[in-house]
Amino acid sequence: MKYLSIPVLVVLAILSISIGVAHVSLASLWAGDPEAWTIFTTSRIPRLLAICLAGAGLSVAGLIMQQICQNRFAAPDTTGTIDCALLGYVLTLVMFGGASQWLDLSVIVGMAMAGTWLFVHFLQRLKFKNTVLVPLIGIMYGNVVSSLTQFLAYKYDLIQTLQAWTVANFSSVLAGNYEVLFVAIPVCGIAYAYASQFSAASIGESFAKNIGLDYQKVVLFGVMVVALLSSAVVMIVGVIPFLGLIVPNVVSLFMGDNIKRNLPWTAFWGVVLVLSCDILGRVIIFPYEVPIAMIISILGGAVFIYLVMRDKANA
Amino acid sequence: MRDGIKLSLVAMGVVLVAGYFLGHGLTADNYAYFLSRRTPKVLAITLAAVAISASSLVFQTITNNRILTPSILGFDSLYVLLQTVLLVVFGSSSVLLINAYANFTASVVLMTISATVLFTLYFRRHRANIYTLLLIGIVLGSVFGSISQFFTLLVDPSEFAILQDAMFASFNNANRELVYVSVPVLAACLLVLYRLSNQLDVCLLGEDNATSLGIDTRRLTLKVMMVIAVMIALSTALVGPVLFFGLIVVSLARQMFVSYQHRFLIVATSVLAAFLLLSGQYVVEQWFGFETTVSVIINFVGGAYFLYLLTKNKF
């Protein structure tokens, strides 16, 4: 498995780079064709990097969220994080009209953090914790938040902007408009460094306190990590449904629950999944493209239902 | 206050709001045009309200649960998906899409078949956990939505225009062609439910008790499911998917009226639903000046209410 991973990634990356309407072959790059190089550096490479960063970022965000909520079905899209980020996005459009990317990002992160924190706090007070009740409440919470978003969007005539942009699609990624995504690298690094604290928190508040951990601080920290990762992805790419949910679950299905060991693998499989779905979306109706959000949501929905059904406690 | 008095008060409310919709700004010169535009709209809203509320009410009875409605389990999105499939399989020039009557007949037949399949899938396992069921229903609903979206990418934009009515139908441009044909269909559905209402009353005692009192619950469930499928097809065709409306109305009706008899409750929820939808439309038109849609408000209020029900475990 370990030895196969690098070749798999390389093959997928080469496929991703060479597929496209404009013809760019490795041979023409080798020959130094300037046109091929321009396409390569302004479109193909940024797209590949964006895919990797988004796939890894969202999967890691899902893993951390599952640790904080102590629930396997918690992920940015089942805890309202994504919907709050969307609300933040519409707010930035209404207030600043997209003035600067970093200002936008901070508003979106702020909303996502506040929303997620509210949800986590609410979960901690909830006495009755059925495993599937948590995502159910989260999805409903997200629904309520997104109806606020729609209200605003309708009022300011942004429905179309919102619709075009929430459906995740990597085709609009070009050099110069995706760099915010690099935030994912340091944040994932920090998440890795604090992995053991998150896994201690996942056992429960009293246990964490017993071993001298400031539980609330760890949870707040986790919420920040999750909000940052998912906001960056939502802002640049759009909503990729179910990704943060299925990747960590499938990884822990095969590798157990050691988060420190799982985290890099979660990131890796997130990248592989997004890359393959993106490639599939690009070839299925070539020369047109199917947005990746649709492919992942059909696939991810099926996997999610399978995961819920096989959970014996719910049968 | 007695139930009958309450019901007549609500019914008076319906007459008032409907009268306002039809009557305001009417003069001797413009009445022909105004009425020809407004009557179908008011009628469509009323019919949809009746279909949604009656189907939700009996659905809750046969599933023995006060939080499920057909739309929350994804039956609305199933209808939209079926429309898309019809378009993809038969093409836009097919009679099945151009002729409103043929289309409606085809969708009702398909709806009945697939609703029965979905229903047996949901309830195959005896006493499945209610949260699991809800979660699966919600996720399936969003998967259906993604598949329809996926298909719409594959078809021609001009063909897609035909579909748009089914997917984004709203209260402002209710499907006029269908309004008059829906009246007898809905009346037939209500008649069937009315005849079954005594058996449904007994079902409130629980499946086991109902069986020992001599009711063939399987047959009854199947009959009722078919009626529900027709009603969902009807309401979705008329005004589009409204996720939480059935839940709010049935729950409100159960709180307002003392009676448990279906014979009475079917009428009561229908009248209440018509009142709520019509006055909701009034609020949107007058207070918000068309700046939002009724479904946004319903999603916000209904979603918040649903969350409350979930967390209080009150059902």
PDB file of C-alpha atoms in Angstrom, chain B residues 150-284:
ATOM      1  CA  PHE B 150     -26.147  15.826 -13.783  1.00  0.00           C
ATOM      2  CA  PHE B 151     -28.694  14.877 -16.442  1.00  0.00           C
ATOM      3  CA  THR B 152     -29.554  18.479 -17.117  1.00  0.00           C
ATOM      4  CA  LEU B 153     -25.942  19.075 -18.048  1.00  0.00           C
ATOM      5  CA  LEU B 154     -26.162  16.337 -20.633  1.00  0.00           C
ATOM      6  CA  VAL B 155     -29.234  17.659 -22.435  1.00  0.00           C
ATOM      7  CA  ASP B 156     -29.488  20.555 -24.827  1.00  0.00           C
ATOM      8  CA  PRO B 157     -30.094  23.978 -23.242  1.00  0.00           C
ATOM      9  CA  SER B 158     -33.281  24.373 -25.291  1.00  0.00           C
ATOM     10  CA  GLU B 159     -34.539  21.015 -24.082  1.00  0.00           C
ATOM     11  CA  PHE B 160     -33.613  21.975 -20.566  1.00  0.00           C
ATOM     12  CA  ALA B 161     -35.940  24.971 -20.719  1.00  0.00           C
ATOM     13  CA  ILE B 162     -38.870  22.548 -20.740  1.00  0.00           C
ATOM     14  CA  LEU B 163     -37.630  20.961 -17.575  1.00  0.00           C
ATOM     15  CA  GLN B 164     -37.040  24.194 -15.746  1.00  0.00           C
ATOM     16  CA  ASP B 165     -40.736  24.535 -14.982  1.00  0.00           C
ATOM     17  CA  ALA B 166     -40.686  21.276 -13.076  1.00  0.00           C
ATOM     18  CA  MET B 167     -37.506  22.049 -11.178  1.00  0.00           C
ATOM     19  CA  PHE B 168     -37.963  25.644 -10.193  1.00  0.00           C
ATOM     20  CA  ALA B 169     -41.710  26.031 -10.272  1.00  0.00           C
ATOM     21  CA  SER B 170     -42.753  28.603  -7.731  1.00  0.00           C
ATOM     22  CA  PHE B 171     -45.885  30.151  -6.383  1.00  0.00           C
ATOM     23  CA  ASN B 172     -45.569  33.136  -8.644  1.00  0.00           C
ATOM     24  CA  ASN B 173     -45.788  31.195 -11.857  1.00  0.00           C
ATOM     25  CA  ALA B 174     -47.852  28.188 -10.939  1.00  0.00           C
ATOM     26  CA  ASN B 175     -48.412  25.683 -13.685  1.00  0.00           C
ATOM     27  CA  ARG B 176     -51.663  26.972 -15.220  1.00  0.00           C
ATOM     28  CA  GLU B 177     -52.321  24.120 -17.603  1.00  0.00           C
ATOM     29  CA  LEU B 178     -52.349  21.598 -14.824  1.00  0.00           C
ATOM     30  CA  VAL B 179     -54.573  23.493 -12.424  1.00  0.00           C
ATOM     31  CA  TYR B 180     -57.920  22.458 -13.842  1.00  0.00           C
ATOM     32  CA  VAL B 181     -57.035  18.844 -14.498  1.00  0.00           C
ATOM     33  CA  SER B 182     -55.774  18.566 -10.923  1.00  0.00           C
ATOM     34  CA  VAL B 183     -59.139  19.328  -9.382  1.00  0.00           C
ATOM     35  CA  PRO B 184     -60.831  15.996 -10.198  1.00  0.00           C
ATOM     36  CA  VAL B 185     -57.627  14.039  -9.473  1.00  0.00           C
ATOM     37  CA  LEU B 186     -57.254  15.606  -6.059  1.00  0.00           C
ATOM     38  CA  ALA B 187     -60.934  15.122  -5.348  1.00  0.00           C
ATOM     39  CA  ALA B 188     -60.607  11.426  -6.169  1.00  0.00           C
ATOM     40  CA  CYS B 189     -57.611  11.116  -3.840  1.00  0.00           C
ATOM     41  CA  LEU B 190     -59.460  12.805  -1.019  1.00  0.00           C
ATOM     42  CA  LEU B 191     -62.464  10.565  -1.576  1.00  0.00           C
ATOM     43  CA  VAL B 192     -60.295   7.447  -1.254  1.00  0.00           C
ATOM     44  CA  LEU B 193     -58.684   8.785   1.918  1.00  0.00           C
ATOM     45  CA  TYR B 194     -62.099   9.688   3.271  1.00  0.00           C
ATOM     46  CA  ARG B 195     -63.339   6.150   2.729  1.00  0.00           C
ATOM     47  CA  LEU B 196     -60.229   4.757   4.395  1.00  0.00           C
ATOM     48  CA  SER B 197     -60.352   7.187   7.291  1.00  0.00           C
ATOM     49  CA  ASN B 198     -62.012   4.803   9.741  1.00  0.00           C
ATOM     50  CA  GLN B 199     -59.273   2.243   9.166  1.00  0.00           C
ATOM     51  CA  LEU B 200     -56.658   4.976   9.500  1.00  0.00           C
ATOM     52  CA  ASP B 201     -58.111   5.960  12.856  1.00  0.00           C
ATOM     53  CA  VAL B 202     -57.560   2.428  14.075  1.00  0.00           C
ATOM     54  CA  CYS B 203     -53.989   2.523  12.776  1.00  0.00           C
ATOM     55  CA  LEU B 204     -53.231   5.245  15.317  1.00  0.00           C
ATOM     56  CA  LEU B 205     -53.318   2.491  17.947  1.00  0.00           C
ATOM     57  CA  GLY B 206     -50.193   0.979  16.461  1.00  0.00           C
ATOM     58  CA  GLU B 207     -49.641  -1.683  13.851  1.00  0.00           C
ATOM     59  CA  ASP B 208     -50.047  -4.661  16.185  1.00  0.00           C
ATOM     60  CA  ASN B 209     -53.289  -3.430  17.703  1.00  0.00           C
ATOM     61  CA  ALA B 210     -54.657  -2.518  14.308  1.00  0.00           C
ATOM     62  CA  THR B 211     -53.865  -5.982  12.989  1.00  0.00           C
ATOM     63  CA  SER B 212     -55.553  -7.681  15.902  1.00  0.00           C
ATOM     64  CA  LEU B 213     -58.590  -5.482  15.378  1.00  0.00           C
ATOM     65  CA  GLY B 214     -58.913  -6.963  11.928  1.00  0.00           C
ATOM     66  CA  ILE B 215     -57.194  -4.430   9.700  1.00  0.00           C
ATOM     67  CA  ASP B 216     -55.004  -5.625   6.876  1.00  0.00           C
ATOM     68  CA  THR B 217     -52.262  -3.072   7.542  1.00  0.00           C
ATOM     69  CA  ARG B 218     -50.112  -4.095   4.587  1.00  0.00           C
ATOM     70  CA  ARG B 219     -52.938  -3.609   2.134  1.00  0.00           C
ATOM     71  CA  LEU B 220     -53.992  -0.370   3.747  1.00  0.00           C
ATOM     72  CA  THR B 221     -50.419   0.945   3.718  1.00  0.00           C
ATOM     73  CA  LEU B 222     -50.052   0.088   0.062  1.00  0.00           C
ATOM     74  CA  LYS B 223     -53.333   1.779  -0.883  1.00  0.00           C
ATOM     75  CA  VAL B 224     -52.508   4.895   1.108  1.00  0.00           C
ATOM     76  CA  MET B 225     -48.981   5.029  -0.322  1.00  0.00           C
ATOM     77  CA  MET B 226     -50.379   5.083  -3.847  1.00  0.00           C
ATOM     78  CA  VAL B 227     -52.701   7.945  -3.006  1.00  0.00           C
ATOM     79  CA  ILE B 228     -49.787   9.783  -1.393  1.00  0.00           C
ATOM     80  CA  ALA B 229     -47.633   9.268  -4.485  1.00  0.00           C
ATOM     81  CA  VAL B 230     -50.313  10.841  -6.675  1.00  0.00           C
ATOM     82  CA  MET B 231     -50.681  13.765  -4.285  1.00  0.00           C
ATOM     83  CA  ILE B 232     -46.941  14.425  -4.176  1.00  0.00           C
ATOM     84  CA  ALA B 233     -46.740  14.338  -7.968  1.00  0.00           C
ATOM     85  CA  LEU B 234     -49.625  16.776  -8.050  1.00  0.00           C
ATOM     86  CA  SER B 235     -48.288  19.273  -5.556  1.00  0.00           C
ATOM     87  CA  THR B 236     -44.740  19.195  -6.932  1.00  0.00           C
ATOM     88  CA  ALA B 237     -46.065  19.695 -10.441  1.00  0.00           C
ATOM     89  CA  LEU B 238     -48.147  22.637  -9.293  1.00  0.00           C
ATOM     90  CA  VAL B 239     -45.798  24.641  -7.081  1.00  0.00           C
ATOM     91  CA  GLY B 240     -42.489  22.750  -6.871  1.00  0.00           C
ATOM     92  CA  PRO B 241     -40.811  21.141  -3.865  1.00  0.00           C
ATOM     93  CA  VAL B 242     -41.579  22.719  -0.472  1.00  0.00           C
ATOM     94  CA  LEU B 243     -39.547  20.745   2.025  1.00  0.00           C
ATOM     95  CA  PHE B 244     -40.967  21.474   5.461  1.00  0.00           C
ATOM     96  CA  PHE B 245     -44.470  22.668   4.772  1.00  0.00           C
ATOM     97  CA  GLY B 246     -46.235  19.375   5.457  1.00  0.00           C
ATOM     98  CA  LEU B 247     -44.447  19.020   8.759  1.00  0.00           C
ATOM     99  CA  ILE B 248     -45.438  22.469  10.003  1.00  0.00           C
ATOM    100  CA  VAL B 249     -49.054  22.203   8.950  1.00  0.00           C
ATOM    101  CA  VAL B 250     -49.759  18.753  10.344  1.00  0.00           C
ATOM    102  CA  SER B 251     -48.022  19.565  13.582  1.00  0.00           C
ATOM    103  CA  LEU B 252     -49.933  22.825  13.943  1.00  0.00           C
ATOM    104  CA  ALA B 253     -53.219  21.106  13.179  1.00  0.00           C
ATOM    105  CA  ARG B 254     -52.580  18.459  15.799  1.00  0.00           C
ATOM    106  CA  GLN B 255     -51.992  21.192  18.353  1.00  0.00           C
ATOM    107  CA  MET B 256     -54.962  23.290  17.328  1.00  0.00           C
ATOM    108  CA  PHE B 257     -57.603  20.631  17.069  1.00  0.00           C
ATOM    109  CA  VAL B 258     -58.564  18.142  19.725  1.00  0.00           C
ATOM    110  CA  SER B 259     -59.948  15.543  17.365  1.00  0.00           C
ATOM    111  CA  TYR B 260     -57.916  12.536  16.283  1.00  0.00           C
ATOM    112  CA  GLN B 261     -60.368  11.371  13.624  1.00  0.00           C
ATOM    113  CA  HIS B 262     -58.969  11.415  10.109  1.00  0.00           C
ATOM    114  CA  ARG B 263     -62.356  12.262   8.683  1.00  0.00           C
ATOM    115  CA  PHE B 264     -62.099  15.581  10.480  1.00  0.00           C
ATOM    116  CA  LEU B 265     -58.318  16.066  10.491  1.00  0.00           C
ATOM    117  CA  ILE B 266     -57.963  15.710   6.727  1.00  0.00           C
ATOM    118  CA  VAL B 267     -60.383  18.574   6.228  1.00  0.00           C
ATOM    119  CA  ALA B 268     -58.904  20.613   9.071  1.00  0.00           C
ATOM    120  CA  THR B 269     -55.255  20.361   7.948  1.00  0.00           C
ATOM    121  CA  SER B 270     -56.257  21.102   4.366  1.00  0.00           C
ATOM    122  CA  VAL B 271     -58.073  24.270   5.322  1.00  0.00           C
ATOM    123  CA  LEU B 272     -55.277  25.322   7.651  1.00  0.00           C
ATOM    124  CA  ALA B 273     -52.680  24.628   4.941  1.00  0.00           C
ATOM    125  CA  ALA B 274     -54.571  26.669   2.388  1.00  0.00           C
ATOM    126  CA  PHE B 275     -54.819  29.525   4.861  1.00  0.00           C
ATOM    127  CA  LEU B 276     -51.096  29.404   5.691  1.00  0.00           C
ATOM    128  CA  LEU B 277     -49.871  29.193   2.107  1.00  0.00           C
ATOM    129  CA  LEU B 278     -52.194  31.899   0.841  1.00  0.00           C
ATOM    130  CA  SER B 279     -51.368  34.283   3.654  1.00  0.00           C
ATOM    131  CA  GLY B 280     -47.671  33.410   3.266  1.00  0.00           C
ATOM    132  CA  GLN B 281     -47.913  34.429  -0.358  1.00  0.00           C
ATOM    133  CA  TYR B 282     -49.700  37.598   0.729  1.00  0.00           C
ATOM    134  CA  VAL B 283     -46.901  38.421   3.190  1.00  0.00           C
ATOM    135  CA  VAL B 284     -44.267  37.843   0.514  1.00  0.00           C
TER     136      VAL B 284
END
